[in-house]
PDB file of C-alpha atoms and ligand atoms in Angstrom:
ATOM      1  CA  UNK A 887      84.323 109.153  79.436  1.00 95.00           C
ATOM      2  CA  UNK A 888      87.578 110.776  80.501  1.00 97.00           C
ATOM      3  CA  UNK A 889      88.931 109.800  83.911  1.00 97.00           C
ATOM      4  CA  UNK A 890      91.359 112.360  85.352  1.00 97.00           C
ATOM      5  CA  UNK A 891      93.437 111.387  88.372  1.00 96.00           C
ATOM      6  CA  UNK A 892      94.310 114.513  90.371  1.00 96.00           C
ATOM      7  CA  UNK A 893      94.866 115.689  93.928  1.00 96.00           C
ATOM      8  CA  UNK A 894      91.634 116.588  95.804  1.00 95.00           C
ATOM      9  CA  UNK A 895      92.377 120.335  95.823  1.00 93.00           C
ATOM     10  CA  UNK A 896      93.087 120.273  92.081  1.00 97.00           C
ATOM     11  CA  UNK A 897      89.827 118.385  91.491  1.00 98.00           C
ATOM     12  CA  UNK A 898      87.818 121.050  93.344  1.00 98.00           C
ATOM     13  CA  UNK A 899      89.578 123.817  91.406  1.00 98.00           C
ATOM     14  CA  UNK A 900      89.086 122.141  88.019  1.00 98.00           C
ATOM     15  CA  UNK A 901      85.371 121.536  88.585  1.00 98.00           C
ATOM     16  CA  UNK A 902      84.737 124.983  90.103  1.00 98.00           C
ATOM     17  CA  UNK A 903      86.459 126.518  87.060  1.00 98.00           C
ATOM     18  CA  UNK A 904      84.128 124.576  84.758  1.00 98.00           C
ATOM     19  CA  UNK A 905      81.139 126.150  86.546  1.00 98.00           C
ATOM     20  CA  UNK A 906      82.733 129.623  86.698  1.00 98.00           C
ATOM     21  CA  UNK A 907      83.599 129.607  82.993  1.00 98.00           C
ATOM     22  CA  UNK A 908      80.123 128.376  82.088  1.00 98.00           C
ATOM     23  CA  UNK A 909      78.402 131.120  84.120  1.00 98.00           C
ATOM     24  CA  UNK A 910      80.689 133.776  82.580  1.00 98.00           C
ATOM     25  CA  UNK A 911      79.903 132.520  79.090  1.00 98.00           C
ATOM     26  CA  UNK A 912      76.198 131.926  79.761  1.00 98.00           C
ATOM     27  CA  UNK A 913      74.883 134.000  82.700  1.00 98.00           C
ATOM     28  CA  UNK A 914      71.506 132.199  82.567  1.00 98.00           C
ATOM     29  CA  UNK A 915      73.117 128.740  82.688  1.00 98.00           C
ATOM     30  CA  UNK A 916      71.177 125.759  84.035  1.00 98.00           C
ATOM     31  CA  UNK A 917      73.242 123.901  86.643  1.00 98.00           C
ATOM     32  CA  UNK A 918      72.685 120.351  87.879  1.00 98.00           C
ATOM     33  CA  UNK A 919      73.757 120.167  91.514  1.00 98.00           C
ATOM     34  CA  UNK A 920      74.496 117.396  93.995  1.00 98.00           C
ATOM     35  CA  UNK A 921      74.725 117.018  97.763  1.00 97.00           C
ATOM     36  CA  UNK A 922      76.994 114.878  99.933  1.00 95.00           C
ATOM     37  CA  UNK A 923      80.474 115.742 101.157  1.00 95.00           C
ATOM     38  CA  UNK A 924      82.133 115.449  97.726  1.00 97.00           C
ATOM     39  CA  UNK A 925      80.913 118.731  96.154  1.00 98.00           C
ATOM     40  CA  UNK A 926      81.464 120.905  99.249  1.00 98.00           C
ATOM     41  CA  UNK A 927      84.919 122.135  98.168  1.00 98.00           C
ATOM     42  CA  UNK A 928      83.523 123.116  94.771  1.00 98.00           C
ATOM     43  CA  UNK A 929      80.658 125.075  96.362  1.00 98.00           C
ATOM     44  CA  UNK A 930      83.154 126.941  98.605  1.00 98.00           C
ATOM     45  CA  UNK A 931      85.127 127.994  95.521  1.00 98.00           C
ATOM     46  CA  UNK A 932      81.925 129.126  93.767  1.00 98.00           C
ATOM     47  CA  UNK A 933      80.965 131.263  96.786  1.00 98.00           C
ATOM     48  CA  UNK A 934      84.496 132.700  96.775  1.00 98.00           C
ATOM     49  CA  UNK A 935      84.246 133.557  93.051  1.00 98.00           C
ATOM     50  CA  UNK A 936      80.877 135.259  93.679  1.00 98.00           C
ATOM     51  CA  UNK A 937      82.272 137.256  96.626  1.00 98.00           C
ATOM     52  CA  UNK A 938      85.205 138.411  94.491  1.00 98.00           C
ATOM     53  CA  UNK A 939      82.718 139.644  91.879  1.00 98.00           C
ATOM     54  CA  UNK A 940      83.863 137.164  89.236  1.00 98.00           C
ATOM     55  CA  UNK A 941      80.410 135.653  88.710  1.00 98.00           C
ATOM     56  CA  UNK A 942      76.777 136.349  89.519  1.00 98.00           C
ATOM     57  CA  UNK A 943      74.048 133.739  90.020  1.00 98.00           C
ATOM     58  CA  UNK A 944      71.304 136.322  89.410  1.00 98.00           C
ATOM     59  CA  UNK A 945      70.089 134.642  86.207  1.00 98.00           C
ATOM     60  CA  UNK A 946      71.249 131.083  86.960  1.00 98.00           C
ATOM     61  CA  UNK A 947      68.772 128.209  87.403  1.00 98.00           C
ATOM     62  CA  UNK A 948      69.644 125.064  89.349  1.00 98.00           C
ATOM     63  CA  UNK A 949      68.190 121.570  89.571  1.00 98.00           C
ATOM     64  CA  UNK A 950      69.251 119.249  92.361  1.00 98.00           C
ATOM     65  CA  UNK A 951      69.522 115.524  91.897  1.00 98.00           C
ATOM     66  CA  UNK A 952      67.587 114.180  94.834  1.00 98.00           C
ATOM     67  CA  UNK A 953      65.818 114.588  98.171  1.00 98.00           C
ATOM     68  CA  UNK A 954      64.950 112.336 101.081  1.00 98.00           C
ATOM     69  CA  UNK A 955      61.291 111.317 101.298  1.00 98.00           C
ATOM     70  CA  UNK A 956      59.588 112.630 104.435  1.00 97.00           C
ATOM     71  CA  UNK A 957      61.822 115.664 104.971  1.00 95.00           C
ATOM     72  CA  UNK A 958      60.801 119.176 104.051  1.00 93.00           C
ATOM     73  CA  UNK A 959      63.142 122.035 103.276  1.00 93.00           C
ATOM     74  CA  UNK A 960      63.269 123.333 106.859  1.00 93.00           C
ATOM     75  CA  UNK A 961      64.629 120.037 108.131  1.00 95.00           C
ATOM     76  CA  UNK A 962      68.365 120.418 108.604  1.00 94.00           C
ATOM     77  CA  UNK A 963      68.903 116.903 107.182  1.00 95.00           C
ATOM     78  CA  UNK A 964      67.097 117.703 103.954  1.00 97.00           C
ATOM     79  CA  UNK A 965      69.054 118.257 100.766  1.00 97.00           C
ATOM     80  CA  UNK A 966      67.165 121.552 100.246  1.00 98.00           C
ATOM     81  CA  UNK A 967      68.559 122.755 103.579  1.00 97.00           C
ATOM     82  CA  UNK A 968      72.050 121.549 102.604  1.00 98.00           C
ATOM     83  CA  UNK A 969      71.917 123.537  99.357  1.00 98.00           C
ATOM     84  CA  UNK A 970      70.576 126.679 101.028  1.00 98.00           C
ATOM     85  CA  UNK A 971      73.310 126.567 103.648  1.00 98.00           C
ATOM     86  CA  UNK A 972      76.249 125.586 101.497  1.00 98.00           C
ATOM     87  CA  UNK A 973      75.513 127.613  98.381  1.00 98.00           C
ATOM     88  CA  UNK A 974      72.220 129.406  97.764  1.00 98.00           C
ATOM     89  CA  UNK A 975      72.194 131.585 100.916  1.00 98.00           C
ATOM     90  CA  UNK A 976      75.747 132.711 100.202  1.00 98.00           C
ATOM     91  CA  UNK A 977      75.283 133.940  96.624  1.00 98.00           C
ATOM     92  CA  UNK A 978      72.831 136.214  94.759  1.00 98.00           C
ATOM     93  CA  UNK A 979      70.704 133.411  93.299  1.00 98.00           C
ATOM     94  CA  UNK A 980      66.912 133.863  93.172  1.00 98.00           C
ATOM     95  CA  UNK A 981      65.614 130.938  95.275  1.00 98.00           C
ATOM     96  CA  UNK A 982      62.611 130.684  92.910  1.00 98.00           C
ATOM     97  CA  UNK A 983      65.104 129.484  90.321  1.00 98.00           C
ATOM     98  CA  UNK A 984      66.473 126.696  92.524  1.00 98.00           C
ATOM     99  CA  UNK A 985      64.724 123.355  92.182  1.00 98.00           C
ATOM    100  CA  UNK A 986      65.141 120.379  94.510  1.00 98.00           C
ATOM    101  CA  UNK A 987      62.763 117.398  94.185  1.00 97.00           C
ATOM    102  CA  UNK A 988      59.970 117.581  96.780  1.00 96.00           C
ATOM    103  CA  UNK A 989      60.416 115.122  99.632  1.00 96.00           C
ATOM    104  CA  UNK A 990      57.005 115.831 101.183  1.00 96.00           C
ATOM    105  CA  UNK A 991      53.493 116.331  99.861  1.00 94.00           C
ATOM    106  CA  UNK A 992      52.569 114.983  96.451  1.00 94.00           C
ATOM    107  CA  UNK A 993      56.000 113.520  95.767  1.00 96.00           C
ATOM    108  CA  UNK A 994      54.909 111.191  92.952  1.00 95.00           C
ATOM    109  CA  UNK A 995      53.261 113.955  90.975  1.00 95.00           C
ATOM    110  CA  UNK A 996      56.128 116.407  91.451  1.00 93.00           C
ATOM    111  CA  UNK A 997      58.680 113.697  90.558  1.00 96.00           C
ATOM    112  CA  UNK A 998      56.779 113.131  87.315  1.00 94.00           C
ATOM    113  CA  UNK A 999      56.933 116.823  86.476  1.00 97.00           C
ATOM    114  CA  UNK A1000      60.617 117.276  87.331  1.00 98.00           C
ATOM    115  CA  UNK A1001      62.087 116.172  83.978  1.00 98.00           C
ATOM    116  CA  UNK A1002      59.562 118.321  82.097  1.00 97.00           C
ATOM    117  CA  UNK A1003      60.569 121.274  84.246  1.00 98.00           C
ATOM    118  CA  UNK A1004      64.228 120.677  83.388  1.00 98.00           C
ATOM    119  CA  UNK A1005      63.374 120.410  79.682  1.00 98.00           C
ATOM    120  CA  UNK A1006      61.331 123.621  79.833  1.00 98.00           C
ATOM    121  CA  UNK A1007      64.502 125.418  80.961  1.00 98.00           C
ATOM    122  CA  UNK A1008      66.415 124.038  77.973  1.00 98.00           C
ATOM    123  CA  UNK A1009      68.081 121.143  79.809  1.00 98.00           C
ATOM    124  CA  UNK A1010      71.031 121.035  82.199  1.00 98.00           C
ATOM    125  CA  UNK A1011      74.223 122.641  80.868  1.00 98.00           C
ATOM    126  CA  UNK A1012      76.574 121.191  83.468  1.00 98.00           C
ATOM    127  CA  UNK A1013      75.797 118.431  85.987  1.00 99.00           C
ATOM    128  CA  UNK A1014      78.012 117.689  88.998  1.00 98.00           C
ATOM    129  CA  UNK A1015      77.831 114.199  90.516  1.00 98.00           C
ATOM    130  CA  UNK A1016      79.264 112.415  93.519  1.00 98.00           C
ATOM    131  CA  UNK A1017      79.575 108.624  93.571  1.00 98.00           C
ATOM    132  CA  UNK A1018      78.110 106.220  96.112  1.00 97.00           C
ATOM    133  CA  UNK A1019      80.347 103.471  97.458  1.00 97.00           C
ATOM    134  CA  UNK A1020      77.975 100.968  95.760  1.00 97.00           C
ATOM    135  CA  UNK A1021      78.419 102.821  92.430  1.00 98.00           C
ATOM    136  CA  UNK A1022      75.161 104.768  92.724  1.00 98.00           C
ATOM    137  CA  UNK A1023      74.712 108.250  91.305  1.00 98.00           C
ATOM    138  CA  UNK A1024      72.073 110.519  92.879  1.00 98.00           C
ATOM    139  CA  UNK A1025      69.942 107.776  94.507  1.00 98.00           C
ATOM    140  CA  UNK A1026      70.035 105.439  91.500  1.00 98.00           C
ATOM    141  CA  UNK A1027      71.035 102.322  93.358  1.00 98.00           C
ATOM    142  CA  UNK A1028      72.235  99.090  91.682  1.00 98.00           C
ATOM    143  CA  UNK A1029      69.277  97.608  89.811  1.00 97.00           C
ATOM    144  CA  UNK A1030      67.894 100.953  88.608  1.00 98.00           C
ATOM    145  CA  UNK A1031      66.560 100.984  85.046  1.00 97.00           C
ATOM    146  CA  UNK A1032      69.001 102.753  82.719  1.00 97.00           C
ATOM    147  CA  UNK A1033      66.038 104.568  81.115  1.00 97.00           C
ATOM    148  CA  UNK A1034      64.678 105.883  84.414  1.00 98.00           C
ATOM    149  CA  UNK A1035      63.422 109.433  84.819  1.00 98.00           C
ATOM    150  CA  UNK A1036      62.840 111.194  88.150  1.00 98.00           C
ATOM    151  CA  UNK A1037      61.201 108.705  90.502  1.00 98.00           C
ATOM    152  CA  UNK A1038      60.650 107.623  94.096  1.00 98.00           C
ATOM    153  CA  UNK A1039      63.027 104.863  95.155  1.00 98.00           C
ATOM    154  CA  UNK A1040      64.238 102.749  98.067  1.00 98.00           C
ATOM    155  CA  UNK A1041      67.669 103.628  99.417  1.00 97.00           C
ATOM    156  CA  UNK A1042      70.005 100.624  99.556  1.00 96.00           C
ATOM    157  CA  UNK A1043      70.986  99.253 102.957  1.00 96.00           C
ATOM    158  CA  UNK A1044      74.684 100.023 102.321  1.00 95.00           C
ATOM    159  CA  UNK A1045      73.868 103.652 101.404  1.00 96.00           C
ATOM    160  CA  UNK A1046      71.775 104.030 104.578  1.00 97.00           C
ATOM    161  CA  UNK A1047      74.853 102.895 106.515  1.00 95.00           C
ATOM    162  CA  UNK A1048      77.139 105.285 104.566  1.00 93.00           C
ATOM    163  CA  UNK A1049      74.820 108.251 105.090  1.00 93.00           C
ATOM    164  CA  UNK A1050      74.243 107.498 108.792  1.00 94.00           C
ATOM    165  CA  UNK A1051      77.310 109.641 109.538  1.00 92.00           C
ATOM    166  CA  UNK A1052      75.204 112.747 108.842  1.00 91.00           C
ATOM    167  CA  UNK A1053      72.465 111.654 111.311  1.00 94.00           C
ATOM    168  CA  UNK A1054      72.417 110.971 115.051  1.00 93.00           C
ATOM    169  CA  UNK A1055      71.745 107.290 114.410  1.00 93.00           C
ATOM    170  CA  UNK A1056      71.238 104.909 111.512  1.00 95.00           C
ATOM    171  CA  UNK A1057      67.478 104.565 112.207  1.00 95.00           C
ATOM    172  CA  UNK A1058      67.035 108.258 111.472  1.00 95.00           C
ATOM    173  CA  UNK A1059      68.244 107.908 107.873  1.00 96.00           C
ATOM    174  CA  UNK A1060      65.195 107.985 105.564  1.00 97.00           C
ATOM    175  CA  UNK A1061      64.610 104.739 103.686  1.00 97.00           C
ATOM    176  CA  UNK A1062      63.268 106.344 100.519  1.00 98.00           C
ATOM    177  CA  UNK A1063      64.255 109.198  98.256  1.00 98.00           C
ATOM    178  CA  UNK A1064      63.074 111.073  95.188  1.00 98.00           C
ATOM    179  CA  UNK A1065      65.838 111.012  92.629  1.00 98.00           C
ATOM    180  CA  UNK A1066      66.501 112.089  89.082  1.00 98.00           C
ATOM    181  CA  UNK A1067      66.794 108.913  87.039  1.00 98.00           C
ATOM    182  CA  UNK A1068      69.756 107.667  85.044  1.00 98.00           C
ATOM    183  CA  UNK A1069      68.157 108.890  81.834  1.00 98.00           C
ATOM    184  CA  UNK A1070      67.459 112.314  83.415  1.00 98.00           C
ATOM    185  CA  UNK A1071      71.155 112.577  84.321  1.00 98.00           C
ATOM    186  CA  UNK A1072      72.367 111.385  80.908  1.00 98.00           C
ATOM    187  CA  UNK A1073      70.363 114.204  79.295  1.00 98.00           C
ATOM    188  CA  UNK A1074      72.748 116.817  80.766  1.00 98.00           C
ATOM    189  CA  UNK A1075      74.947 118.437  78.126  1.00 98.00           C
ATOM    190  CA  UNK A1076      78.104 117.978  80.203  1.00 98.00           C
ATOM    191  CA  UNK A1077      78.725 115.875  83.315  1.00 98.00           C
ATOM    192  CA  UNK A1078      81.526 116.099  85.876  1.00 98.00           C
ATOM    193  CA  UNK A1079      81.763 113.447  88.581  1.00 98.00           C
ATOM    194  CA  UNK A1080      84.076 113.561  91.574  1.00 98.00           C
ATOM    195  CA  UNK A1081      85.127 110.737  93.850  1.00 98.00           C
ATOM    196  CA  UNK A1082      87.873 110.706  96.455  1.00 98.00           C
ATOM    197  CA  UNK A1083      89.135 108.325  99.121  1.00 97.00           C
ATOM    198  CA  UNK A1084      89.719 104.590  99.293  1.00 97.00           C
ATOM    199  CA  UNK A1085      86.081 103.857 100.189  1.00 96.00           C
ATOM    200  CA  UNK A1086      85.190 104.879  96.612  1.00 97.00           C
ATOM    201  CA  UNK A1087      87.901 102.746  94.937  1.00 97.00           C
ATOM    202  CA  UNK A1088      85.686  99.753  94.122  1.00 97.00           C
ATOM    203  CA  UNK A1089      82.900 102.015  92.852  1.00 98.00           C
ATOM    204  CA  UNK A1090      85.387 103.873  90.628  1.00 98.00           C
ATOM    205  CA  UNK A1091      86.660 100.584  89.270  1.00 97.00           C
ATOM    206  CA  UNK A1092      83.088  99.412  88.570  1.00 97.00           C
ATOM    207  CA  UNK A1093      82.265 102.739  86.907  1.00 97.00           C
ATOM    208  CA  UNK A1094      85.353 102.655  84.675  1.00 96.00           C
ATOM    209  CA  UNK A1095      85.656  98.941  83.864  1.00 94.00           C
ATOM    210  CA  UNK A1096      82.428  97.271  85.053  1.00 95.00           C
ATOM    211  CA  UNK A1097      79.641  96.109  82.771  1.00 95.00           C
ATOM    212  CA  UNK A1098      77.346  98.905  81.602  1.00 95.00           C
ATOM    213  CA  UNK A1099      74.214  97.471  83.141  1.00 95.00           C
ATOM    214  CA  UNK A1100      72.002  98.254  86.139  1.00 96.00           C
ATOM    215  CA  UNK A1101      74.398  96.483  88.542  1.00 97.00           C
ATOM    216  CA  UNK A1102      76.833  99.425  88.124  1.00 97.00           C
ATOM    217  CA  UNK A1103      74.657 102.547  87.742  1.00 98.00           C
ATOM    218  CA  UNK A1104      77.597 104.963  87.260  1.00 98.00           C
ATOM    219  CA  UNK A1105      79.029 102.846  84.406  1.00 97.00           C
ATOM    220  CA  UNK A1106      76.269 104.215  82.151  1.00 98.00           C
ATOM    221  CA  UNK A1107      78.173 107.523  82.192  1.00 98.00           C
ATOM    222  CA  UNK A1108      80.658 105.887  79.781  1.00 97.00           C
ATOM    223  CA  UNK A1109      77.913 106.252  77.150  1.00 97.00           C
ATOM    224  CA  UNK A1110      77.803 110.030  77.617  1.00 97.00           C
ATOM    225  CA  UNK A1111      79.613 112.072  74.978  1.00 96.00           C
ATOM    226  CA  UNK A1112      80.893 114.751  77.377  1.00 97.00           C
ATOM    227  CA  UNK A1113      81.623 113.304  80.803  1.00 98.00           C
ATOM    228  CA  UNK A1114      84.752 113.715  82.932  1.00 98.00           C
ATOM    229  CA  UNK A1115      85.268 111.748  86.149  1.00 98.00           C
ATOM    230  CA  UNK A1116      87.749 113.405  88.519  1.00 98.00           C
ATOM    231  CA  UNK A1117      89.206 110.974  91.030  1.00 97.00           C
ATOM    232  CA  UNK A1118      92.066 111.215  93.498  1.00 96.00           C
ATOM    233  CA  UNK A1119      94.783 108.610  93.768  1.00 95.00           C
ATOM    234  CA  UNK A1120      93.042 106.770  96.628  1.00 96.00           C
ATOM    235  CA  UNK A1121      89.799 106.465  94.688  1.00 97.00           C
ATOM    236  CA  UNK A1122      91.835 105.367  91.636  1.00 96.00           C
ATOM    237  CA  UNK A1123      93.832 102.816  93.628  1.00 95.00           C
ATOM    238  CA  UNK A1124      92.041  99.814  92.100  1.00 96.00           C
ATOM    239  CA  UNK A1125      92.775 101.201  88.633  1.00 94.00           C
ATOM    240  CA  UNK A1126      96.478 101.059  89.542  1.00 75.00           C
ATOM    241  CA  UNK A1127      97.243 104.371  87.841  1.00 76.00           C
ATOM    242  CA  UNK A1128      99.392 107.306  88.910  1.00 76.00           C
ATOM    243  CA  UNK A1129      98.330 110.850  89.693  1.00 80.00           C
ATOM    244  CA  UNK A1130      98.170 113.397  86.829  1.00 79.00           C
ATOM    245  CA  UNK A1131      97.051 111.020  84.141  1.00 84.00           C
ATOM    246  CA  UNK A1132      93.903 110.846  82.064  1.00 88.00           C
ATOM    247  CA  UNK A1133      92.360 107.542  81.085  1.00 88.00           C
ATOM    248  CA  UNK A1134      89.783 107.273  78.331  1.00 88.00           C
ATOM    249  CA  UNK A1135      87.121 104.717  79.254  1.00 86.00           C
ATOM    250  CA  UNK A1136      84.481 103.546  76.809  1.00 82.00           C
TER     251      UNK A1136
HETATM  252  C1  GLP H1214      74.317 110.285  98.647  1.00 69.41           C
HETATM  253  C2  GLP H1214      73.764 111.145  97.517  1.00 69.41           C
HETATM  254  C3  GLP H1214      74.637 111.073  96.297  1.00 69.41           C
HETATM  255  C4  GLP H1214      76.083 111.255  96.665  1.00 69.41           C
HETATM  256  C5  GLP H1214      76.519 110.152  97.580  1.00 69.41           C
HETATM  257  C6  GLP H1214      77.992 110.227  97.964  1.00 69.41           C
HETATM  258  O1  GLP H1214      73.819 109.013  98.665  1.00 69.41           O
HETATM  259  N1  GLP H1214      72.428 110.822  97.172  1.00 69.41           N
HETATM  260  O2  GLP H1214      74.223 112.071  95.369  1.00 69.41           O
HETATM  261  O3  GLP H1214      76.875 111.246  95.506  1.00 69.41           O
HETATM  262  O4  GLP H1214      75.722 110.231  98.739  1.00 69.41           O
HETATM  263  O5  GLP H1214      78.150 111.079  99.062  1.00 69.41           O
HETATM  264  P1  GLP H1214      79.539 111.643  99.539  1.00 69.41           P
HETATM  265  O6  GLP H1214      79.929 112.683  98.543  1.00 69.41           O
HETATM  266  O7  GLP H1214      79.246 112.255 100.885  1.00 69.41           O
HETATM  267  O8  GLP H1214      80.490 110.520  99.611  1.00 69.41           O
END
């Protein structure tokens, strides 16, 4: 894994350029997308590139990492709604080619089919990830099996607290989610993770130097052959490194 320490605006630009270059090179690319506040700047830059006519999403397919159990796509707290608002409704993507795990209905069955669906599209070319403050990726909380595929899971207490900022109160945060597993994520051909702010510093440290076991889910990314973690100086503060450097972590 490469760890690049950059300013937040440079992180957004670098990751957006990865997506833009991929779509130019492969118009029918398969993108792995994430929710949360971290990727918002990247999505803004992708919308801007589309509006300038640099890229088209006409033939692009997307797979999202996760969804809250109990919420359907019309719920403004659902991750489907987040993606529609922040990206899909603003570009020329065919919504039939945008996949988000189902949070309602037969969630176990659709979770089981999700990895097969990804494989049937040839796998994910480029996966973007945020990082939870407890070192989770998607909703793979500490303790998740490293070989996990898409599954229904409990959301950790600390993540419920973190995500409460998006809801009116903590009790409204769903307690369960459907999430791509760690193995599902590791199958992506390239992975870019972004983490900013001091509240991610411990998680970044655990990802970069912690043991590669289920107690630090993001540390498994160090086993991926093509993964870059972009972190700002605050998120890198427990690595005690300066801005504009690249660390190689294995
Ligand atoms: C949620 C999501 C993760 C995301 C994390 C961090 O728990 N399931 O995919 O990475 O939050 O969110 P943020 O980017 O808002 O800090």
